Amino acid sequence: MTDDTLQPARGRWPPLALLAALALLALVPLAANAQAALPAVALKSAADGVQTYSLTFQILILMTLLTLLPAILLAMTAFTRIIIVLSILRQALGMATTPSNQVLTGLALFLTFFVMGSTLEQSYASGIKPYMDGQLAGELAIDRTLGPLKKFMLAQTRETDLQLFSKLSGKAQFASPAEVPLSVLVPTFITSELKTAFQIGFMVFIPFLVIDLVVASVLMSMGMMMLSPVLVSLPFKIMLFVVVDGWTLLIGTLASSFHQ
């Protein structure tokens, strides 16, 4: 291959490089204008003392809250108690994968929305809607949004658990429930929910345990030791759960166990 054949290939690259350089130069003023129009953090104070943040900073706060949404769902709602009781029910029935995790999670999620419907409506009406309408500042809107959630969590917590975490935080007691910070209220609420969920799960487990004991005793007395008692008791447990309308009974008990 001669130098004459290589010359056209060499001539193609300078125009491409020139176009790339021109495109970069054209983007520089656009980036500067965008940075001037949307500053990263801008704080404005009105005449009445209300502080507002720039659009970029508000979007950053919103994205942060979206990343924390699963933790908020687990730690500050009725989801924890419901999913634990449903999981204990599945273990009591002796079925490891039926209903599946997706079904249990979906049932627990929508039952959580049902239980906390009034609380979420109050949070939206008192904090989120006024903020979107421009009637409240960001900090005040957050406080009013969290107010109904804190009231819901305080109604489910035990006094002993609250005293424990208050003591661990260095504060013996609070003047009013509204003064309890989230750093104390959230672990108190989770601890109380775990206790309540295991108490309900214990009551759910007892009837199925009795069936397992009866079936195991009958099989032992008949000398059928090679036959698994779990395999024999499973149809009886399913039949008992269906006869007593177990799903309606359990879901109704879970929904009514939350103190509003």
PDB file of C-alpha atoms in Angstrom:
ATOM      1  CA  MET A   1       0.000   0.000   0.000  1.00  0.00           C
ATOM      2  CA  THR A   2       1.497   3.360  -1.110  1.00  0.00           C
ATOM      3  CA  ASP A   3       1.388   6.796   0.474  1.00  0.00           C
ATOM      4  CA  ASP A   4      -1.119   7.910  -2.172  1.00  0.00           C
ATOM      5  CA  THR A   5      -3.721   5.449  -0.929  1.00  0.00           C
ATOM      6  CA  LEU A   6      -3.213   6.543   2.687  1.00  0.00           C
ATOM      7  CA  GLN A   7      -3.578  10.241   1.949  1.00  0.00           C
ATOM      8  CA  PRO A   8      -7.431  10.328   1.614  1.00  0.00           C
ATOM      9  CA  ALA A   9      -7.867   8.412   4.892  1.00  0.00           C
ATOM     10  CA  ARG A  10      -5.652  10.936   6.619  1.00  0.00           C
ATOM     11  CA  GLY A  11      -7.681  13.779   5.228  1.00  0.00           C
ATOM     12  CA  ARG A  12     -10.936  12.587   6.754  1.00  0.00           C
ATOM     13  CA  TRP A  13      -9.961  13.097  10.450  1.00  0.00           C
ATOM     14  CA  PRO A  14      -9.275  16.848  10.603  1.00  0.00           C
ATOM     15  CA  PRO A  15     -12.873  17.826   9.622  1.00  0.00           C
ATOM     16  CA  LEU A  16     -14.294  15.467  12.268  1.00  0.00           C
ATOM     17  CA  ALA A  17     -12.005  16.868  14.935  1.00  0.00           C
ATOM     18  CA  LEU A  18     -12.920  20.396  13.865  1.00  0.00           C
ATOM     19  CA  LEU A  19     -16.649  19.641  14.144  1.00  0.00           C
ATOM     20  CA  ALA A  20     -16.171  18.125  17.621  1.00  0.00           C
ATOM     21  CA  ALA A  21     -14.227  21.209  18.742  1.00  0.00           C
ATOM     22  CA  LEU A  22     -16.924  23.533  17.394  1.00  0.00           C
ATOM     23  CA  ALA A  23     -19.638  21.508  19.195  1.00  0.00           C
ATOM     24  CA  LEU A  24     -17.763  21.748  22.492  1.00  0.00           C
ATOM     25  CA  LEU A  25     -17.301  25.492  22.046  1.00  0.00           C
ATOM     26  CA  ALA A  26     -21.025  25.855  21.345  1.00  0.00           C
ATOM     27  CA  LEU A  27     -21.940  23.972  24.539  1.00  0.00           C
ATOM     28  CA  VAL A  28     -19.795  26.159  26.790  1.00  0.00           C
ATOM     29  CA  PRO A  29     -22.089  29.224  26.777  1.00  0.00           C
ATOM     30  CA  LEU A  30     -25.159  26.979  27.107  1.00  0.00           C
ATOM     31  CA  ALA A  31     -23.699  25.360  30.227  1.00  0.00           C
ATOM     32  CA  ALA A  32     -22.811  28.774  31.613  1.00  0.00           C
ATOM     33  CA  ASN A  33     -26.342  30.069  31.003  1.00  0.00           C
ATOM     34  CA  ALA A  34     -27.863  26.942  32.586  1.00  0.00           C
ATOM     35  CA  GLN A  35     -25.647  27.357  35.622  1.00  0.00           C
ATOM     36  CA  ALA A  36     -26.670  30.983  35.919  1.00  0.00           C
ATOM     37  CA  ALA A  37     -30.378  30.200  35.472  1.00  0.00           C
ATOM     38  CA  LEU A  38     -30.447  27.180  37.843  1.00  0.00           C
ATOM     39  CA  PRO A  39     -27.994  27.703  40.677  1.00  0.00           C
ATOM     40  CA  ALA A  40     -27.215  24.648  42.755  1.00  0.00           C
ATOM     41  CA  VAL A  41     -28.259  26.173  46.083  1.00  0.00           C
ATOM     42  CA  ALA A  42     -30.038  29.484  46.361  1.00  0.00           C
ATOM     43  CA  LEU A  43     -31.821  30.688  49.476  1.00  0.00           C
ATOM     44  CA  LYS A  44     -34.206  33.625  49.295  1.00  0.00           C
ATOM     45  CA  SER A  45     -35.776  35.309  52.293  1.00  0.00           C
ATOM     46  CA  ALA A  46     -39.089  37.078  51.885  1.00  0.00           C
ATOM     47  CA  ALA A  47     -40.243  40.134  53.795  1.00  0.00           C
ATOM     48  CA  ASP A  48     -42.175  38.021  56.286  1.00  0.00           C
ATOM     49  CA  GLY A  49     -39.107  35.871  57.023  1.00  0.00           C
ATOM     50  CA  VAL A  50     -40.185  32.863  54.914  1.00  0.00           C
ATOM     51  CA  GLN A  51     -37.240  31.208  53.181  1.00  0.00           C
ATOM     52  CA  THR A  52     -37.537  29.549  49.788  1.00  0.00           C
ATOM     53  CA  TYR A  53     -35.027  27.322  48.005  1.00  0.00           C
ATOM     54  CA  SER A  54     -34.058  27.194  44.365  1.00  0.00           C
ATOM     55  CA  LEU A  55     -35.622  24.685  41.996  1.00  0.00           C
ATOM     56  CA  THR A  56     -32.412  22.649  41.759  1.00  0.00           C
ATOM     57  CA  PHE A  57     -32.199  22.311  45.530  1.00  0.00           C
ATOM     58  CA  GLN A  58     -35.874  21.326  45.754  1.00  0.00           C
ATOM     59  CA  ILE A  59     -35.342  18.606  43.136  1.00  0.00           C
ATOM     60  CA  LEU A  60     -32.331  17.362  45.118  1.00  0.00           C
ATOM     61  CA  ILE A  61     -34.447  17.137  48.279  1.00  0.00           C
ATOM     62  CA  LEU A  62     -37.196  15.312  46.382  1.00  0.00           C
ATOM     63  CA  MET A  63     -34.778  12.743  44.956  1.00  0.00           C
ATOM     64  CA  THR A  64     -33.311  12.183  48.414  1.00  0.00           C
ATOM     65  CA  LEU A  65     -36.763  11.564  49.850  1.00  0.00           C
ATOM     66  CA  LEU A  66     -37.512   9.086  47.058  1.00  0.00           C
ATOM     67  CA  THR A  67     -34.411   7.073  47.944  1.00  0.00           C
ATOM     68  CA  LEU A  68     -35.550   7.009  51.575  1.00  0.00           C
ATOM     69  CA  LEU A  69     -39.097   5.965  50.674  1.00  0.00           C
ATOM     70  CA  PRO A  70     -38.572   2.192  51.270  1.00  0.00           C
ATOM     71  CA  ALA A  71     -37.053   2.907  54.687  1.00  0.00           C
ATOM     72  CA  ILE A  72     -39.953   5.233  55.556  1.00  0.00           C
ATOM     73  CA  LEU A  73     -42.436   2.570  54.464  1.00  0.00           C
ATOM     74  CA  LEU A  74     -40.790  -0.067  56.658  1.00  0.00           C
ATOM     75  CA  ALA A  75     -40.075   2.073  59.704  1.00  0.00           C
ATOM     76  CA  MET A  76     -42.971   4.538  59.967  1.00  0.00           C
ATOM     77  CA  THR A  77     -46.069   2.673  58.776  1.00  0.00           C
ATOM     78  CA  ALA A  78     -48.118  -0.416  59.573  1.00  0.00           C
ATOM     79  CA  PHE A  79     -46.232  -2.471  56.978  1.00  0.00           C
ATOM     80  CA  THR A  80     -43.846  -4.115  59.451  1.00  0.00           C
ATOM     81  CA  ARG A  81     -46.530  -5.672  61.635  1.00  0.00           C
ATOM     82  CA  ILE A  82     -48.614  -6.877  58.698  1.00  0.00           C
ATOM     83  CA  ILE A  83     -45.805  -8.539  56.733  1.00  0.00           C
ATOM     84  CA  ILE A  84     -44.423 -10.302  59.828  1.00  0.00           C
ATOM     85  CA  VAL A  85     -47.827 -11.756  60.747  1.00  0.00           C
ATOM     86  CA  LEU A  86     -48.410 -12.919  57.172  1.00  0.00           C
ATOM     87  CA  SER A  87     -44.980 -14.563  57.086  1.00  0.00           C
ATOM     88  CA  ILE A  88     -45.645 -16.354  60.388  1.00  0.00           C
ATOM     89  CA  LEU A  89     -48.975 -17.569  58.996  1.00  0.00           C
ATOM     90  CA  ARG A  90     -47.228 -19.083  55.995  1.00  0.00           C
ATOM     91  CA  GLN A  91     -44.764 -20.863  58.264  1.00  0.00           C
ATOM     92  CA  ALA A  92     -47.585 -22.129  60.480  1.00  0.00           C
ATOM     93  CA  LEU A  93     -49.368 -23.599  57.475  1.00  0.00           C
ATOM     94  CA  GLY A  94     -46.175 -25.427  56.524  1.00  0.00           C
ATOM     95  CA  MET A  95     -45.943 -23.925  53.025  1.00  0.00           C
ATOM     96  CA  ALA A  96     -42.584 -22.299  52.430  1.00  0.00           C
ATOM     97  CA  THR A  97     -43.376 -20.585  49.126  1.00  0.00           C
ATOM     98  CA  THR A  98     -47.186 -20.382  49.000  1.00  0.00           C
ATOM     99  CA  PRO A  99     -48.372 -17.645  48.983  1.00  0.00           C
ATOM    100  CA  SER A 100     -45.295 -16.250  47.288  1.00  0.00           C
ATOM    101  CA  ASN A 101     -43.297 -13.328  48.606  1.00  0.00           C
ATOM    102  CA  GLN A 102     -44.721 -11.071  45.905  1.00  0.00           C
ATOM    103  CA  VAL A 103     -48.290 -11.886  46.919  1.00  0.00           C
ATOM    104  CA  LEU A 104     -47.608 -11.334  50.615  1.00  0.00           C
ATOM    105  CA  THR A 105     -45.772  -8.084  49.958  1.00  0.00           C
ATOM    106  CA  GLY A 106     -48.560  -6.782  47.719  1.00  0.00           C
ATOM    107  CA  LEU A 107     -51.225  -7.728  50.260  1.00  0.00           C
ATOM    108  CA  ALA A 108     -49.254  -6.108  53.087  1.00  0.00           C
ATOM    109  CA  LEU A 109     -48.650  -2.964  51.022  1.00  0.00           C
ATOM    110  CA  PHE A 110     -52.283  -2.352  50.088  1.00  0.00           C
ATOM    111  CA  LEU A 111     -53.471  -3.282  53.570  1.00  0.00           C
ATOM    112  CA  THR A 112     -51.015  -0.683  54.889  1.00  0.00           C
ATOM    113  CA  PHE A 113     -52.573   1.937  52.613  1.00  0.00           C
ATOM    114  CA  PHE A 114     -56.014   0.905  53.883  1.00  0.00           C
ATOM    115  CA  VAL A 115     -55.019   1.156  57.546  1.00  0.00           C
ATOM    116  CA  MET A 116     -53.172   4.451  57.137  1.00  0.00           C
ATOM    117  CA  GLY A 117     -55.578   6.057  54.690  1.00  0.00           C
ATOM    118  CA  SER A 118     -56.809   8.731  57.076  1.00  0.00           C
ATOM    119  CA  THR A 119     -53.283   9.455  58.328  1.00  0.00           C
ATOM    120  CA  LEU A 120     -51.938   9.919  54.810  1.00  0.00           C
ATOM    121  CA  GLU A 121     -54.872  12.156  53.895  1.00  0.00           C
ATOM    122  CA  GLN A 122     -54.190  14.345  56.925  1.00  0.00           C
ATOM    123  CA  SER A 123     -50.500  14.573  56.046  1.00  0.00           C
ATOM    124  CA  TYR A 124     -51.327  15.585  52.482  1.00  0.00           C
ATOM    125  CA  ALA A 125     -53.965  18.131  53.483  1.00  0.00           C
ATOM    126  CA  SER A 126     -51.917  19.759  56.244  1.00  0.00           C
ATOM    127  CA  GLY A 127     -48.443  19.780  54.732  1.00  0.00           C
ATOM    128  CA  ILE A 128     -47.991  18.676  51.131  1.00  0.00           C
ATOM    129  CA  LYS A 129     -50.924  20.471  49.484  1.00  0.00           C
ATOM    130  CA  PRO A 130     -50.262  23.883  51.118  1.00  0.00           C
ATOM    131  CA  TYR A 131     -46.610  23.597  50.143  1.00  0.00           C
ATOM    132  CA  MET A 132     -47.467  22.808  46.522  1.00  0.00           C
ATOM    133  CA  ASP A 133     -49.868  25.770  46.501  1.00  0.00           C
ATOM    134  CA  GLY A 134     -47.119  28.053  47.794  1.00  0.00           C
ATOM    135  CA  GLN A 135     -48.813  28.707  51.130  1.00  0.00           C
ATOM    136  CA  LEU A 136     -46.164  27.097  53.356  1.00  0.00           C
ATOM    137  CA  ALA A 137     -42.384  27.137  53.496  1.00  0.00           C
ATOM    138  CA  GLY A 138     -40.418  23.916  53.190  1.00  0.00           C
ATOM    139  CA  GLU A 139     -39.493  23.420  56.855  1.00  0.00           C
ATOM    140  CA  LEU A 140     -43.003  24.163  58.130  1.00  0.00           C
ATOM    141  CA  ALA A 141     -44.510  21.867  55.469  1.00  0.00           C
ATOM    142  CA  ILE A 142     -42.254  19.013  56.584  1.00  0.00           C
ATOM    143  CA  ASP A 143     -43.279  19.478  60.224  1.00  0.00           C
ATOM    144  CA  ARG A 144     -46.978  19.502  59.364  1.00  0.00           C
ATOM    145  CA  THR A 145     -46.598  16.495  57.070  1.00  0.00           C
ATOM    146  CA  LEU A 146     -44.868  14.466  59.763  1.00  0.00           C
ATOM    147  CA  GLY A 147     -47.371  15.482  62.437  1.00  0.00           C
ATOM    148  CA  PRO A 148     -50.086  12.883  61.596  1.00  0.00           C
ATOM    149  CA  LEU A 149     -47.414  10.183  61.120  1.00  0.00           C
ATOM    150  CA  LYS A 150     -45.950  10.921  64.546  1.00  0.00           C
ATOM    151  CA  LYS A 151     -49.438  10.797  66.060  1.00  0.00           C
ATOM    152  CA  PHE A 152     -50.033   7.399  64.432  1.00  0.00           C
ATOM    153  CA  MET A 153     -46.711   6.002  65.648  1.00  0.00           C
ATOM    154  CA  LEU A 154     -47.219   7.308  69.190  1.00  0.00           C
ATOM    155  CA  ALA A 155     -50.591   5.549  69.328  1.00  0.00           C
ATOM    156  CA  GLN A 156     -48.907   2.192  68.573  1.00  0.00           C
ATOM    157  CA  THR A 157     -45.889   2.510  70.873  1.00  0.00           C
ATOM    158  CA  ARG A 158     -45.634   1.158  74.381  1.00  0.00           C
ATOM    159  CA  GLU A 159     -44.854   3.459  77.265  1.00  0.00           C
ATOM    160  CA  THR A 160     -42.009   1.225  78.460  1.00  0.00           C
ATOM    161  CA  ASP A 161     -40.338   1.256  75.047  1.00  0.00           C
ATOM    162  CA  LEU A 162     -40.641   5.033  74.835  1.00  0.00           C
ATOM    163  CA  GLN A 163     -39.097   5.442  78.263  1.00  0.00           C
ATOM    164  CA  LEU A 164     -36.252   3.109  77.320  1.00  0.00           C
ATOM    165  CA  PHE A 165     -35.253   4.976  74.176  1.00  0.00           C
ATOM    166  CA  SER A 166     -35.790   8.336  75.857  1.00  0.00           C
ATOM    167  CA  LYS A 167     -33.364   7.275  78.561  1.00  0.00           C
ATOM    168  CA  LEU A 168     -30.870   6.000  75.990  1.00  0.00           C
ATOM    169  CA  SER A 169     -31.059   9.318  74.140  1.00  0.00           C
ATOM    170  CA  GLY A 170     -30.188  11.230  77.308  1.00  0.00           C
ATOM    171  CA  LYS A 171     -33.637  12.729  77.893  1.00  0.00           C
ATOM    172  CA  ALA A 172     -35.623  11.277  80.757  1.00  0.00           C
ATOM    173  CA  GLN A 173     -39.006  12.490  79.553  1.00  0.00           C
ATOM    174  CA  PHE A 174     -40.689  14.892  77.183  1.00  0.00           C
ATOM    175  CA  ALA A 175     -43.214  17.557  78.072  1.00  0.00           C
ATOM    176  CA  SER A 176     -45.671  16.468  75.354  1.00  0.00           C
ATOM    177  CA  PRO A 177     -45.892  13.789  72.667  1.00  0.00           C
ATOM    178  CA  ALA A 178     -45.296  16.423  70.001  1.00  0.00           C
ATOM    179  CA  GLU A 179     -41.806  17.063  71.401  1.00  0.00           C
ATOM    180  CA  VAL A 180     -40.650  13.457  70.876  1.00  0.00           C
ATOM    181  CA  PRO A 181     -38.104  13.587  68.023  1.00  0.00           C
ATOM    182  CA  LEU A 182     -38.096  11.088  65.189  1.00  0.00           C
ATOM    183  CA  SER A 183     -34.702   9.802  66.307  1.00  0.00           C
ATOM    184  CA  VAL A 184     -36.422   8.468  69.442  1.00  0.00           C
ATOM    185  CA  LEU A 185     -39.882   7.759  68.080  1.00  0.00           C
ATOM    186  CA  VAL A 186     -38.902   5.623  65.059  1.00  0.00           C
ATOM    187  CA  PRO A 187     -36.879   2.943  66.948  1.00  0.00           C
ATOM    188  CA  THR A 188     -39.531   2.939  69.677  1.00  0.00           C
ATOM    189  CA  PHE A 189     -42.259   2.369  67.112  1.00  0.00           C
ATOM    190  CA  ILE A 190     -40.341  -0.434  65.360  1.00  0.00           C
ATOM    191  CA  THR A 191     -39.672  -2.215  68.658  1.00  0.00           C
ATOM    192  CA  SER A 192     -43.321  -2.020  69.672  1.00  0.00           C
ATOM    193  CA  GLU A 193     -44.428  -3.236  66.257  1.00  0.00           C
ATOM    194  CA  LEU A 194     -42.128  -6.248  66.463  1.00  0.00           C
ATOM    195  CA  LYS A 195     -43.542  -7.177  69.868  1.00  0.00           C
ATOM    196  CA  THR A 196     -47.146  -6.821  68.703  1.00  0.00           C
ATOM    197  CA  ALA A 197     -46.484  -8.753  65.486  1.00  0.00           C
ATOM    198  CA  PHE A 198     -44.943 -11.690  67.367  1.00  0.00           C
ATOM    199  CA  GLN A 199     -47.824 -11.729  69.841  1.00  0.00           C
ATOM    200  CA  ILE A 200     -50.362 -11.939  67.016  1.00  0.00           C
ATOM    201  CA  GLY A 201     -48.204 -14.517  65.236  1.00  0.00           C
ATOM    202  CA  PHE A 202     -48.099 -16.659  68.367  1.00  0.00           C
ATOM    203  CA  MET A 203     -51.895 -16.719  68.527  1.00  0.00           C
ATOM    204  CA  VAL A 204     -52.045 -17.612  64.825  1.00  0.00           C
ATOM    205  CA  PHE A 205     -49.492 -20.418  65.200  1.00  0.00           C
ATOM    206  CA  ILE A 206     -51.167 -22.280  68.106  1.00  0.00           C
ATOM    207  CA  PRO A 207     -54.105 -23.948  66.220  1.00  0.00           C
ATOM    208  CA  PHE A 208     -51.827 -25.261  63.484  1.00  0.00           C
ATOM    209  CA  LEU A 209     -49.328 -26.523  66.037  1.00  0.00           C
ATOM    210  CA  VAL A 210     -52.106 -28.504  67.730  1.00  0.00           C
ATOM    211  CA  ILE A 211     -52.971 -30.141  64.396  1.00  0.00           C
ATOM    212  CA  ASP A 212     -49.315 -31.080  63.871  1.00  0.00           C
ATOM    213  CA  LEU A 213     -49.135 -32.658  67.337  1.00  0.00           C
ATOM    214  CA  VAL A 214     -52.339 -34.645  66.826  1.00  0.00           C
ATOM    215  CA  VAL A 215     -51.252 -35.932  63.417  1.00  0.00           C
ATOM    216  CA  ALA A 216     -47.795 -36.850  64.709  1.00  0.00           C
ATOM    217  CA  SER A 217     -49.311 -38.752  67.656  1.00  0.00           C
ATOM    218  CA  VAL A 218     -51.716 -40.666  65.424  1.00  0.00           C
ATOM    219  CA  LEU A 219     -48.976 -41.638  62.993  1.00  0.00           C
ATOM    220  CA  MET A 220     -46.711 -42.728  65.839  1.00  0.00           C
ATOM    221  CA  SER A 221     -49.438 -44.871  67.393  1.00  0.00           C
ATOM    222  CA  MET A 222     -50.106 -46.532  64.022  1.00  0.00           C
ATOM    223  CA  GLY A 223     -46.421 -47.266  63.534  1.00  0.00           C
ATOM    224  CA  MET A 224     -46.198 -45.126  60.404  1.00  0.00           C
ATOM    225  CA  MET A 225     -42.960 -43.451  61.418  1.00  0.00           C
ATOM    226  CA  MET A 226     -41.643 -43.260  57.852  1.00  0.00           C
ATOM    227  CA  LEU A 227     -44.510 -40.981  56.787  1.00  0.00           C
ATOM    228  CA  SER A 228     -43.858 -37.271  57.357  1.00  0.00           C
ATOM    229  CA  PRO A 229     -46.372 -35.706  59.794  1.00  0.00           C
ATOM    230  CA  VAL A 230     -46.041 -32.367  57.985  1.00  0.00           C
ATOM    231  CA  LEU A 231     -47.204 -33.921  54.721  1.00  0.00           C
ATOM    232  CA  VAL A 232     -50.276 -35.434  56.381  1.00  0.00           C
ATOM    233  CA  SER A 233     -51.212 -32.403  58.492  1.00  0.00           C
ATOM    234  CA  LEU A 234     -50.967 -29.902  55.629  1.00  0.00           C
ATOM    235  CA  PRO A 235     -54.399 -30.723  54.083  1.00  0.00           C
ATOM    236  CA  PHE A 236     -56.042 -30.542  57.514  1.00  0.00           C
ATOM    237  CA  LYS A 237     -54.477 -27.164  58.258  1.00  0.00           C
ATOM    238  CA  ILE A 238     -55.575 -25.797  54.908  1.00  0.00           C
ATOM    239  CA  MET A 239     -59.089 -27.153  55.438  1.00  0.00           C
ATOM    240  CA  LEU A 240     -59.273 -25.591  58.917  1.00  0.00           C
ATOM    241  CA  PHE A 241     -58.055 -22.244  57.613  1.00  0.00           C
ATOM    242  CA  VAL A 242     -60.627 -22.254  54.811  1.00  0.00           C
ATOM    243  CA  VAL A 243     -63.533 -23.421  57.003  1.00  0.00           C
ATOM    244  CA  VAL A 244     -63.057 -20.640  59.566  1.00  0.00           C
ATOM    245  CA  ASP A 245     -62.582 -18.064  56.757  1.00  0.00           C
ATOM    246  CA  GLY A 246     -59.047 -17.458  57.936  1.00  0.00           C
ATOM    247  CA  TRP A 247     -58.043 -14.719  55.519  1.00  0.00           C
ATOM    248  CA  THR A 248     -60.980 -12.501  56.421  1.00  0.00           C
ATOM    249  CA  LEU A 249     -60.493 -13.191  60.119  1.00  0.00           C
ATOM    250  CA  LEU A 250     -56.753 -12.499  60.034  1.00  0.00           C
ATOM    251  CA  ILE A 251     -56.938  -9.367  57.877  1.00  0.00           C
ATOM    252  CA  GLY A 252     -59.796  -7.996  59.967  1.00  0.00           C
ATOM    253  CA  THR A 253     -57.830  -8.630  63.161  1.00  0.00           C
ATOM    254  CA  LEU A 254     -54.735  -6.939  61.738  1.00  0.00           C
ATOM    255  CA  ALA A 255     -56.669  -3.890  60.552  1.00  0.00           C
ATOM    256  CA  SER A 256     -58.440  -3.485  63.895  1.00  0.00           C
ATOM    257  CA  SER A 257     -55.235  -3.950  65.915  1.00  0.00           C
ATOM    258  CA  PHE A 258     -53.988  -0.475  65.059  1.00  0.00           C
ATOM    259  CA  HIS A 259     -55.052   2.203  67.517  1.00  0.00           C
ATOM    260  CA  GLN A 260     -55.979   5.450  65.807  1.00  0.00           C
TER     261      GLN A 260
END
